[in-house]
Every structure is written in C-alpha cells, then in structure tokens.
Short mmCIF file of C-alpha atoms and ligand atoms in Angstrom, two decimals:
data_model
loop_
_atom_site.label_atom_id
_atom_site.label_comp_id
_atom_site.label_asym_id
_atom_site.label_seq_id
_atom_site.Cartn_x
_atom_site.Cartn_y
_atom_site.Cartn_z
CA MET A 17 17.68 3.65 -40.86
CA ASN A 18 18.11 1.94 -37.18
CA ASN A 19 20.86 4.28 -36.23
CA LEU A 20 18.67 7.03 -37.23
CA LYS A 21 15.55 5.92 -35.52
CA GLU A 22 17.96 5.15 -32.32
CA LYS A 23 19.32 8.92 -32.61
CA TYR A 24 15.97 10.24 -32.91
CA THR A 25 14.01 8.15 -29.86
CA GLY A 26 16.84 7.65 -28.13
CA LYS A 27 16.32 4.03 -27.66
CA LYS A 28 16.18 1.05 -29.70
CA ILE A 29 12.88 0.36 -31.57
CA ASP A 30 12.79 -2.83 -33.10
CA HIS A 31 10.85 -4.56 -30.35
CA MET A 32 8.33 -2.07 -31.06
CA ASP A 33 7.72 -3.12 -34.49
CA ILE A 34 3.72 -3.31 -34.75
CA LEU A 35 2.35 -6.67 -36.69
CA ASN A 36 -0.08 -6.98 -38.68
CA ILE A 37 -2.72 -9.38 -37.63
CA GLU A 38 -1.80 -12.46 -39.90
CA ASP A 39 1.73 -11.91 -38.30
CA ALA A 40 0.02 -11.68 -35.06
CA ALA A 41 -2.22 -14.69 -35.13
CA LYS A 42 0.85 -17.02 -36.64
CA LYS A 43 2.71 -15.97 -33.32
CA SER A 44 -0.22 -17.03 -31.40
CA ILE A 45 -0.56 -20.40 -32.97
CA GLY A 46 -0.56 -23.36 -30.03
CA LYS A 47 -0.04 -20.41 -27.42
CA LYS A 48 -1.72 -19.00 -24.78
CA SER A 49 -2.53 -15.51 -25.12
CA ILE A 50 -4.05 -12.09 -23.94
CA ILE A 51 -4.76 -9.16 -25.66
CA VAL A 52 -4.41 -5.92 -23.71
CA THR A 53 -5.64 -2.40 -25.03
CA GLY A 54 -4.49 0.94 -24.01
CA VAL A 55 -0.90 -0.57 -23.63
CA THR A 56 0.67 2.95 -24.21
CA GLY A 57 -1.41 4.23 -21.02
CA GLN A 58 -1.05 3.68 -17.57
CA ASP A 59 -2.74 0.95 -16.77
CA GLY A 60 -2.25 -1.36 -19.96
CA SER A 61 1.33 -0.59 -19.60
CA HIS A 62 1.48 -1.86 -15.79
CA MET A 63 -0.86 -4.67 -16.84
CA VAL A 64 1.88 -5.68 -19.32
CA ASP A 65 4.70 -5.66 -16.84
CA TYR A 66 2.46 -7.47 -14.60
CA LEU A 67 1.47 -10.36 -17.11
CA LEU A 68 5.45 -10.39 -18.20
CA ALA A 69 6.45 -10.99 -14.70
CA ASN A 70 3.52 -13.29 -13.57
CA THR A 71 2.11 -15.52 -16.57
CA ASP A 72 3.79 -17.24 -19.29
CA TYR A 73 1.08 -16.30 -21.82
CA GLU A 74 1.88 -14.43 -25.47
CA ILE A 75 0.82 -10.53 -24.57
CA PHE A 76 -0.16 -8.92 -27.68
CA GLY A 77 -0.41 -5.20 -26.75
CA CYS A 78 -2.51 -2.74 -28.75
CA VAL A 79 -1.72 0.38 -29.85
CA ARG A 80 -3.56 2.58 -32.13
CA ARG A 81 -1.75 4.45 -35.15
CA LEU A 82 -0.47 8.08 -34.28
CA SER A 83 1.64 10.37 -36.45
CA VAL A 84 4.35 10.49 -33.76
CA TYR A 85 5.18 7.26 -31.62
CA ASN A 86 3.85 7.82 -27.87
CA HIS A 87 5.41 4.60 -26.43
CA LYS A 88 6.82 5.95 -23.15
CA ASN A 89 5.26 3.96 -21.30
CA ILE A 90 6.26 0.58 -22.56
CA SER A 91 9.72 1.62 -23.63
CA HIS A 92 11.69 -0.34 -21.06
CA ILE A 93 9.84 -3.47 -22.26
CA ASN A 94 12.40 -6.02 -24.41
CA ASN A 95 10.56 -9.55 -23.91
CA LYS A 96 9.82 -11.71 -26.66
CA ARG A 97 6.62 -12.73 -24.98
CA PHE A 98 5.51 -9.16 -26.00
CA HIS A 99 4.11 -8.12 -29.42
CA LEU A 100 2.63 -4.75 -30.77
CA ILE A 101 -0.35 -4.95 -33.03
CA ASN A 102 -2.54 -2.19 -34.60
CA PHE A 103 -6.08 -1.46 -33.18
CA ASP A 104 -8.68 0.85 -32.80
CA LEU A 105 -11.56 0.63 -30.31
CA THR A 106 -13.68 2.51 -32.66
CA ASP A 107 -13.00 -0.02 -35.49
CA SER A 108 -15.40 -2.81 -35.32
CA HIS A 109 -13.90 -4.97 -38.12
CA SER A 110 -10.49 -4.71 -36.40
CA ILE A 111 -11.66 -5.63 -33.18
CA ALA A 112 -13.66 -8.82 -34.87
CA ARG A 113 -10.60 -9.53 -36.91
CA ILE A 114 -8.00 -9.81 -33.98
CA ILE A 115 -10.18 -11.75 -31.95
CA GLU A 116 -11.46 -14.10 -34.78
CA LYS A 117 -7.41 -15.04 -35.86
CA ILE A 118 -5.80 -14.76 -32.43
CA LYS A 119 -7.95 -16.30 -30.30
CA PRO A 120 -6.85 -15.15 -26.87
CA ASP A 121 -7.62 -16.50 -23.68
CA TYR A 122 -8.19 -13.37 -22.42
CA PHE A 123 -8.78 -9.79 -23.67
CA ILE A 124 -8.44 -6.80 -21.36
CA ASN A 125 -9.64 -3.98 -22.52
CA LEU A 126 -8.04 -0.80 -20.71
CA ALA A 127 -8.07 1.61 -23.46
CA ALA A 128 -10.82 4.76 -23.24
CA GLN A 129 -11.71 8.37 -23.68
CA SER A 130 -10.40 8.07 -20.08
CA PHE A 131 -10.34 11.86 -19.11
CA VAL A 132 -13.59 12.90 -17.54
CA GLY A 133 -13.25 16.44 -18.00
CA SER A 134 -12.93 16.15 -22.14
CA SER A 135 -15.89 13.76 -22.23
CA TRP A 136 -18.32 17.06 -22.63
CA ASP A 137 -16.31 18.34 -25.25
CA PHE A 138 -16.07 15.16 -27.05
CA ALA A 139 -19.39 13.26 -25.87
CA HIS A 140 -19.79 11.30 -29.13
CA GLN A 141 -16.54 10.08 -29.33
CA THR A 142 -16.36 9.21 -25.89
CA TRP A 143 -19.63 6.94 -26.32
CA GLU A 144 -18.13 5.55 -29.20
CA THR A 145 -14.68 4.58 -27.69
CA ASN A 146 -15.91 3.65 -24.41
CA CYS A 147 -19.13 2.01 -24.88
CA THR A 148 -20.12 1.01 -28.50
CA SER A 149 -16.83 -0.72 -28.59
CA THR A 150 -17.47 -2.68 -25.63
CA LEU A 151 -20.53 -4.26 -27.45
CA HIS A 152 -18.07 -4.86 -30.53
CA ILE A 153 -15.52 -6.65 -28.38
CA LEU A 154 -18.58 -8.56 -26.72
CA GLU A 155 -19.99 -9.76 -29.96
CA ALA A 156 -16.69 -10.60 -31.19
CA ILE A 157 -16.09 -12.68 -28.57
CA ARG A 158 -19.51 -14.47 -28.63
CA LEU A 159 -19.05 -15.15 -32.09
CA TYR A 160 -15.39 -16.28 -32.44
CA HIS A 161 -14.08 -17.33 -29.31
CA PRO A 162 -16.75 -17.38 -26.14
CA THR A 163 -14.06 -19.31 -23.89
CA CYS A 164 -12.32 -15.90 -23.96
CA ARG A 165 -12.34 -14.21 -20.49
CA PHE A 166 -12.90 -10.33 -20.89
CA TYR A 167 -12.24 -7.86 -18.42
CA GLN A 168 -13.85 -4.03 -19.10
CA ALA A 169 -12.65 -1.43 -17.26
CA GLY A 170 -14.92 0.04 -15.30
CA SER A 171 -15.04 3.38 -12.75
CA SER A 172 -16.12 4.83 -9.68
CA GLU A 173 -17.75 7.36 -11.93
CA GLU A 174 -20.46 5.10 -12.48
CA PHE A 175 -21.59 5.90 -8.68
CA GLY A 176 -21.63 9.96 -9.66
CA ASP A 177 -23.87 11.58 -7.70
CA VAL A 178 -23.39 9.18 -4.43
CA ALA A 179 -26.56 7.92 -2.46
CA TYR A 180 -24.09 7.08 0.64
CA ASN A 181 -20.80 6.69 1.79
CA PRO A 182 -18.53 4.53 1.09
CA GLN A 183 -20.07 3.25 -2.07
CA ASP A 184 -19.95 -0.46 -2.73
CA GLU A 185 -20.91 -2.94 -5.24
CA LEU A 186 -24.63 -2.47 -4.42
CA HIS A 187 -24.62 1.49 -4.95
CA PRO A 188 -27.20 2.44 -7.40
CA LEU A 189 -25.44 3.90 -10.86
CA ARG A 190 -25.95 7.86 -10.69
CA PRO A 191 -23.05 8.86 -13.25
CA ARG A 192 -22.50 12.88 -13.75
CA SER A 193 -20.37 13.08 -16.79
CA PRO A 194 -20.58 11.76 -20.52
CA TYR A 195 -17.29 9.97 -19.15
CA GLY A 196 -19.44 8.23 -16.62
CA ALA A 197 -22.63 7.24 -18.42
CA SER A 198 -20.03 5.63 -21.31
CA LYS A 199 -19.06 3.27 -18.56
CA THR A 200 -22.41 2.87 -17.00
CA ALA A 201 -24.02 1.70 -20.28
CA SER A 202 -20.98 -0.67 -21.05
CA ARG A 203 -21.23 -2.14 -17.73
CA GLN A 204 -25.12 -2.91 -18.78
CA LEU A 205 -23.84 -4.96 -21.89
CA VAL A 206 -21.13 -6.57 -19.99
CA LYS A 207 -23.91 -7.96 -17.94
CA VAL A 208 -26.63 -8.97 -20.08
CA TRP A 209 -24.14 -10.56 -22.64
CA ARG A 210 -22.66 -12.56 -19.44
CA ASP A 211 -26.40 -13.66 -18.94
CA SER A 212 -27.49 -14.24 -22.25
CA TYR A 213 -24.66 -16.24 -23.53
CA ASN A 214 -22.49 -17.42 -20.51
CA LEU A 215 -19.56 -15.46 -21.21
CA TYR A 216 -17.15 -14.69 -18.54
CA ALA A 217 -17.27 -11.03 -18.90
CA VAL A 218 -16.38 -8.89 -15.90
CA GLN A 219 -16.26 -4.95 -15.16
CA GLY A 220 -14.76 -3.81 -11.98
CA TRP A 221 -15.69 -0.85 -10.29
CA LEU A 222 -12.04 0.84 -9.97
CA PHE A 223 -11.83 4.31 -8.14
CA ASN A 224 -9.14 6.67 -8.98
CA HIS A 225 -5.73 5.08 -9.39
CA GLU A 226 -2.31 6.93 -9.91
CA GLY A 227 1.37 6.66 -10.36
CA THR A 228 4.22 7.91 -12.53
CA ARG A 229 2.47 6.92 -15.30
CA ARG A 230 -0.16 8.95 -15.05
CA GLY A 231 -1.29 11.12 -17.84
CA GLU A 232 -0.15 14.90 -16.81
CA GLU A 233 -3.36 16.20 -17.22
CA PHE A 234 -5.14 14.04 -14.37
CA VAL A 235 -5.27 16.04 -11.10
CA THR A 236 -2.45 14.34 -9.30
CA ARG A 237 0.25 14.34 -11.76
CA LYS A 238 -0.75 17.79 -12.52
CA ILE A 239 -0.19 18.93 -9.21
CA THR A 240 2.91 16.93 -8.39
CA LYS A 241 4.62 17.93 -11.43
CA ALA A 242 3.88 21.59 -10.73
CA VAL A 243 5.75 21.46 -7.20
CA ALA A 244 8.51 20.05 -8.50
CA ARG A 245 8.92 22.74 -10.86
CA ILE A 246 8.29 25.70 -8.37
CA LYS A 247 10.42 23.80 -6.14
CA ASN A 248 13.35 23.65 -8.58
CA ALA A 249 12.47 27.47 -9.22
CA ILE A 250 12.72 28.62 -5.61
CA ASN A 251 15.84 26.69 -5.16
CA ASN A 252 17.48 28.24 -8.31
CA GLU A 253 16.02 31.69 -7.16
CA GLY A 254 14.00 31.71 -10.56
CA PRO A 255 10.43 32.73 -11.81
CA TYR A 256 7.83 30.31 -11.83
CA ASN A 257 4.54 30.32 -12.85
CA MET A 258 1.54 29.40 -10.29
CA LEU A 259 -0.14 26.07 -10.58
CA GLU A 260 -3.80 26.92 -12.03
CA LEU A 261 -6.63 24.17 -10.77
CA GLY A 262 -10.47 23.80 -10.70
CA ASN A 263 -12.54 22.47 -7.96
CA LEU A 264 -10.58 22.34 -4.72
CA ASP A 265 -13.27 20.60 -2.61
CA ALA A 266 -13.65 17.22 -4.82
CA LYS A 267 -12.97 14.30 -2.70
CA ARG A 268 -11.17 11.48 -4.33
CA ASP A 269 -10.17 7.45 -2.94
CA TRP A 270 -6.69 7.19 -4.79
CA SER A 271 -4.50 3.97 -4.90
CA ASP A 272 -1.43 2.71 -6.83
CA ALA A 273 -2.50 1.51 -10.45
CA GLU A 274 0.06 -1.22 -9.76
CA ASP A 275 -1.86 -3.02 -6.97
CA PHE A 276 -5.04 -2.72 -9.19
CA VAL A 277 -3.62 -4.35 -12.20
CA GLU A 278 -3.10 -7.53 -10.06
CA GLY A 279 -6.73 -6.95 -8.87
CA ILE A 280 -7.97 -6.90 -12.48
CA TRP A 281 -5.77 -10.30 -13.05
CA LEU A 282 -7.47 -11.93 -9.85
CA MET A 283 -10.89 -10.71 -11.06
CA LEU A 284 -10.58 -12.50 -14.32
CA ASN A 285 -9.46 -15.55 -12.66
CA GLN A 286 -12.32 -16.56 -10.45
CA GLU A 287 -14.16 -19.80 -10.39
CA SER A 288 -17.16 -17.65 -11.73
CA PRO A 289 -17.46 -13.97 -13.12
CA LYS A 290 -18.07 -11.55 -10.00
CA GLU A 291 -17.30 -7.66 -10.13
CA TYR A 292 -15.67 -5.86 -7.28
CA VAL A 293 -14.83 -2.43 -6.20
CA LEU A 294 -11.04 -1.60 -5.80
CA SER A 295 -10.35 1.35 -3.64
CA SER A 296 -8.30 2.44 -0.86
CA ASN A 297 -11.30 3.24 1.51
CA GLU A 298 -10.42 6.61 2.54
CA THR A 299 -11.11 9.60 0.55
CA HIS A 300 -9.25 13.22 0.46
CA SER A 301 -9.51 16.54 -0.88
CA ILE A 302 -7.95 17.97 -3.79
CA ARG A 303 -6.91 20.79 -1.27
CA GLU A 304 -5.54 18.59 1.09
CA PHE A 305 -3.43 16.91 -1.71
CA VAL A 306 -1.94 20.24 -2.71
CA GLU A 307 -0.98 20.89 0.91
CA LEU A 308 0.68 17.60 1.31
CA ALA A 309 2.45 17.71 -2.01
CA PHE A 310 3.88 20.97 -1.13
CA LYS A 311 4.89 20.12 2.35
CA GLU A 312 6.46 16.96 0.84
CA VAL A 313 9.50 19.34 -0.64
CA GLY A 314 9.22 21.66 2.26
CA ILE A 315 7.42 24.32 1.03
CA TYR A 316 4.49 25.71 3.63
CA GLY A 317 1.55 27.22 2.23
CA SER A 318 -1.73 28.64 3.87
CA TRP A 319 -5.30 29.50 2.03
CA GLU A 320 -6.38 32.58 1.67
CA GLY A 321 -9.74 34.51 -0.20
CA VAL A 322 -12.61 32.41 -1.03
CA GLY A 323 -13.99 30.75 -4.31
CA ILE A 324 -12.79 31.80 -7.45
CA ASP A 325 -10.36 34.05 -5.73
CA GLU A 326 -9.01 31.66 -3.66
CA LYS A 327 -4.88 31.44 -3.34
CA TYR A 328 -2.48 29.15 -1.75
CA VAL A 329 0.46 31.48 -0.86
CA ASP A 330 3.92 30.35 0.38
CA GLU A 331 3.95 31.61 4.16
CA ASN A 332 7.81 31.83 3.67
CA SER A 333 7.89 34.19 0.57
CA GLY A 334 4.48 35.39 0.21
CA ARG A 335 4.33 34.35 -3.25
CA VAL A 336 1.12 32.91 -4.73
CA LEU A 337 1.76 28.97 -5.30
CA VAL A 338 -1.64 27.76 -6.50
CA ALA A 339 -4.73 29.74 -8.25
CA ILE A 340 -8.29 29.12 -9.38
CA ASN A 341 -8.86 28.84 -12.97
CA SER A 342 -12.76 28.49 -13.82
CA LYS A 343 -12.02 26.97 -16.65
CA PHE A 344 -10.64 23.50 -14.84
CA TYR A 345 -14.23 23.81 -13.34
CA ARG A 346 -16.42 21.01 -14.66
CA PRO A 347 -20.15 21.52 -16.10
CA ALA A 348 -21.06 18.85 -13.07
CA GLU A 349 -18.76 17.41 -10.54
CA VAL A 350 -18.68 14.10 -8.45
CA ASP A 351 -18.35 15.80 -5.25
CA LEU A 352 -16.76 12.90 -3.37
CA LEU A 353 -15.68 9.19 -4.37
CA TRP A 354 -15.49 6.76 -1.60
CA GLY A 355 -14.79 3.23 -1.95
CA ASP A 356 -15.54 0.32 0.23
CA SER A 357 -13.54 -2.79 -1.38
CA THR A 358 -14.45 -5.17 1.61
CA LYS A 359 -15.48 -7.94 -0.70
CA ALA A 360 -12.48 -7.51 -2.94
P1 NAP B 404 -5.28 6.44 -19.89
O1 NAP B 404 -3.76 6.37 -19.24
O2 NAP B 404 -5.75 7.44 -20.44
O3 NAP B 404 -4.56 5.04 -21.34
C1 NAP B 404 -5.81 5.04 -22.42
C2 NAP B 404 -5.32 4.30 -23.22
O4 NAP B 404 -6.63 4.12 -24.03
C3 NAP B 404 -4.00 4.82 -23.92
O5 NAP B 404 -3.18 3.87 -24.35
C4 NAP B 404 -5.03 5.42 -25.35
O6 NAP B 404 -3.97 5.36 -26.52
C5 NAP B 404 -5.81 4.08 -25.60
N1 NAP B 404 -7.01 4.44 -26.34
C6 NAP B 404 -7.33 5.49 -26.09
N2 NAP B 404 -8.63 5.70 -27.05
C7 NAP B 404 -8.27 4.51 -27.86
C8 NAP B 404 -8.60 3.99 -29.56
N3 NAP B 404 -10.04 4.93 -30.06
N4 NAP B 404 -8.38 3.06 -29.89
C9 NAP B 404 -7.21 2.40 -28.99
N5 NAP B 404 -6.81 2.83 -28.04
C10 NAP B 404 -7.20 4.14 -27.47
O7 NAP B 404 -6.06 5.81 -19.19
P2 NAP B 404 -5.85 4.79 -17.52
O8 NAP B 404 -5.87 5.69 -16.65
O9 NAP B 404 -4.98 3.69 -17.73
O10 NAP B 404 -7.29 3.84 -17.41
C11 NAP B 404 -7.42 2.67 -18.18
C12 NAP B 404 -8.93 2.14 -18.13
O11 NAP B 404 -9.24 2.06 -16.78
C13 NAP B 404 -9.68 3.43 -18.91
O12 NAP B 404 -10.53 2.36 -19.40
C14 NAP B 404 -10.05 4.28 -18.00
O13 NAP B 404 -11.38 5.10 -18.34
C15 NAP B 404 -10.27 3.15 -16.74
N6 NAP B 404 -10.51 3.89 -15.29
C16 NAP B 404 -9.23 4.44 -14.79
C17 NAP B 404 -9.06 4.92 -13.53
C18 NAP B 404 -7.64 5.72 -13.01
O14 NAP B 404 -8.07 6.33 -12.38
N7 NAP B 404 -7.11 5.60 -13.65
C19 NAP B 404 -10.19 4.62 -12.55
C20 NAP B 404 -11.23 3.79 -12.89
C21 NAP B 404 -11.34 3.50 -14.78
P3 NAP B 404 -3.07 6.62 -26.72
O15 NAP B 404 -1.87 6.58 -25.83
O16 NAP B 404 -2.75 6.54 -28.06
O17 NAP B 404 -3.73 7.71 -26.20
O1 G4F B 405 -7.41 13.83 -11.67
P1 G4F B 405 -8.94 13.74 -12.12
O2 G4F B 405 -9.00 14.42 -13.45
O3 G4F B 405 -9.72 12.44 -12.15
P2 G4F B 405 -11.28 11.76 -12.32
O4 G4F B 405 -12.13 12.98 -12.88
O5 G4F B 405 -11.70 11.58 -10.58
O6 G4F B 405 -11.29 10.71 -13.29
C1 G4F B 405 -10.05 9.78 -13.02
O7 G4F B 405 -10.70 8.77 -11.84
C2 G4F B 405 -11.98 8.39 -12.40
C3 G4F B 405 -12.12 7.36 -11.24
O8 G4F B 405 -12.96 7.76 -10.15
C4 G4F B 405 -11.52 7.50 -14.13
F1 G4F B 405 -12.59 6.84 -14.25
C5 G4F B 405 -10.98 8.34 -14.73
O9 G4F B 405 -10.78 7.43 -16.01
C6 G4F B 405 -10.15 9.08 -14.37
O10 G4F B 405 -8.88 8.37 -14.47
O11 G4F B 405 -10.13 14.86 -11.44
C7 G4F B 405 -9.70 14.42 -9.89
C8 G4F B 405 -10.71 15.74 -9.40
C9 G4F B 405 -11.95 16.27 -10.03
O12 G4F B 405 -13.06 16.20 -9.20
C10 G4F B 405 -11.64 17.36 -10.71
O13 G4F B 405 -12.66 18.68 -10.64
O14 G4F B 405 -10.06 16.89 -9.32
C11 G4F B 405 -10.65 18.17 -9.97
N1 G4F B 405 -9.68 18.91 -10.30
C12 G4F B 405 -9.66 20.25 -9.46
N2 G4F B 405 -8.59 20.72 -10.40
C13 G4F B 405 -9.09 18.76 -11.09
C14 G4F B 405 -8.20 19.85 -11.45
N3 G4F B 405 -9.10 17.95 -12.03
C15 G4F B 405 -7.99 18.08 -13.14
N4 G4F B 405 -7.91 17.19 -14.09
N5 G4F B 405 -7.63 19.32 -13.29
C16 G4F B 405 -7.63 20.70 -12.34
O15 G4F B 405 -6.54 21.26 -12.79
#
C-alpha cells in the first residue's frame, strides 16, 4: 500500500499522517508547543520551516480535510517535531478541543480565505473563515489556556481606501472588500479580548508578501508563471496564449514572505503585545511588475490602446503578450497600498 502511495504522489507520505486530537495531545505532554494553521498555504509553510529551524518546540500544523492532498508546500518537511492535525476554521468545536487538549504556548493563525477577488463571491464564507473563527479561537484560549500567545493574520487590505501615504499603524481602517471587512472586524475582536482578558493577542498589518509558494491566482505568481510559459514558447517557436489581467494601475507594496514569518514570530515575543505594520515601504503598479517580469527574460514590450483595449505588445515580433479581461476587475478596488514599517 505504501509503495502504491509513493508511486502515486512521488514522495513518501508517512510523515504526513494526520493525528487525531487525542494522539496529538499525547505528543504535546511535557513539551513546549506551537499550533500553526494554514500550513498548506504560503505563510503557514514558511512559518513551519522557520520555527523548526529556530526553536525547539513541537509544531502542530493544521490542515483541513480535502478529497485530494494539497501538501506540496510542506512535502519537503521531514522532522519528528512536526505533526499534522485535522482542523477547520469554521468548526468551533474542533478549535476548542485542540486548544483544550494541546494547550499550546503559541497559536499562529495563518489560515484564511485569503483571495480578495473571491471574497465578493463568497462573502459569508469569507466572514466565517476570517472573522467568526477568530472569535472562536479567542474564546477557546480564554477558557482553556489563557497564557497561550495568539497571532491573527491582519492585512493592509484593512486600510483599503487609503487616507494618507504611506500607511502606518495609526492609519484608519477603511476596507473596500468583504475580505478587508472580515480582517478589520477580526482586529477589533483581538483588541477587545486582549483588553478585557489580558491575553497576549496581536494582529499585525502585513502588506503583500510573495514567493515561490504563492498561490497562482495572485497577481505576482500569475504574471511570473505566464512570462515563463511565453518565454518558453518563444524559445521553441511555438504558439502561446497571451496573459489576461485586470486593473494594471493598482499599486502594491510587495515583500518576501520568508522575511515576514520572522516578523510575526518577533511580534509574538515582545514584553507586551504590540501590533506592527510589516512592509517594504515601496509601492509599484501591476503595470511595472509586468514590464519588469518580461524584461527579466529578455522580452521587451510596449503598451498600446487604452482602458479595456490596452495591450502589451512584443516589440520584436508584434505579438500581443498581455491583454485586459474585465472579469479580473473587482467591484471595488484598493488603488494603492504603501506601507510605513518604521515602527517595526
Ligand atoms: P494562502 O497561501 O492562501 O493560505 C491559506 C491557508 O488557509 C491554506 O493553508 C488553506 O488551506 C487554509 N484554509 C483556508 N480555509 C480554511 C479553513 N476553513 N479551515 C482551515 N484552513 C483553511 O494564504 P497566505 O498568503 O499564506 O496568507 C496567510 C494569512 O495571511 C492569511 O490569513 C491571509 O489572509 C493573510 N495575509 C496574507 C498576505 C499576503 O500577501 N500573502 C498579506 C496580508 C495578510 P487549503 O490549502 O486547504 O486551502
Ligand atoms: O495579487 P492580488 O490578488 O492581491 P491583493 O488583492 O492585493 O491581496 C493580497 O494582499 C493582501 C494584503 O494587501 C492580503 F491581505 C491578501 O490576502 C492577498 O494576499 O492582487 C493585487 C492587485 C489588485 O489590485 C488586483 O486588482 O493586482 C490587481 N490585479 C490586476 N489583474 C489582479 C489581476 N489581481 C489578480 N489576482 N489577478 C489579475 O488578473
């Protein structure tokens, strides 16, 4: 059976066996432990790598049950201190049981419905996953293990329709999407529980951060993947489909995800709970990102047309590299994000 699994997935999966809560609790007896949610995602997987390399805690990574494994971002981990447990942010009972039984020293909640674009289509699910779950985690910590330090993943999307540039910790919360609203409300819960029950609970404001483990629907990975695909086709003199994008003029403040997981850990280990902006302190448009990505592989283009008809055309061949598809526009856009991480 194991051979069959190996053949099918291309890797040994024994270390990916998922523990039930009772067995996980046994592994945590007498040990310092950290629960990390969202470990199949970008930040959660980097956080596990960081914690295994820089601490001696037992790490319990939370995964939700899916019909097909999606463990690519953690398939490289082979460490006896890393365990997987089943968990779903929308299930308050399992959240409570995990905290009650494992009694972690830290709970780092990086799981979320994290795609802003989908949050209009799945507004209720976004709210339940990103906000109601925070209430459940806070209550479980308060009831079962109040010394547990809690990190909740906040976002520059909370600043939304920005009032000034660059945005720092004092910037008002003006979300523009169901996603931004869910993170804003979650922030208020974290503050109220911190103040009311003296919990060490913080929610950082993280500006966009990217990397090779980034989901492919986010604009950076979408562009870089397409550029590689187009470059390969040009090299082989083959056909290619152009890249389709939405709003080219939105601006974002992009950083490296691996830097930010360290920032999260530092935020969790201060004398008292304080919340920070993490950002690169630069802002760039999607348009600039497209130009630089193509330039990086030696393809030079120029913009032609306006609005929905705008295109990025290969100066060498005259072929269209990028076109606009209105389906990638959002009902409301955050036009510009630009962080000020001086305090951090
Ligand atoms: P990501 O790659 O999309 O990962 C999200 C993780 O959440 C995945 O592991 C996903 O599991 C899990 N998840 C989703 N719904 C769940 C549920 N109901 N129960 C349990 N797990 C669930 O996101 P990321 O980029 O690493 O972001 C990490 C956190 O930081 C998120 O809260 C995000 O909103 C926030 N944030 C990210 C950025 C950024 O630029 N990356 C900036 C600010 C804030 P599956 O693999 O099973 O889907
Ligand atoms: O890459 P994006 O989808 O990221 P977005 O919306 O900024 O959200 C990310 O960063 C937030 C922090 O600021 C996180 F909280 C959130 O979880 C997520 O990680 O889009 C970036 C920009 C947007 O303005 C979008 O309208 O790119 C624009 N864009 C233009 N064309 C596109 C596309 N975005 C996507 N995903 N796909 C396009 O085709």
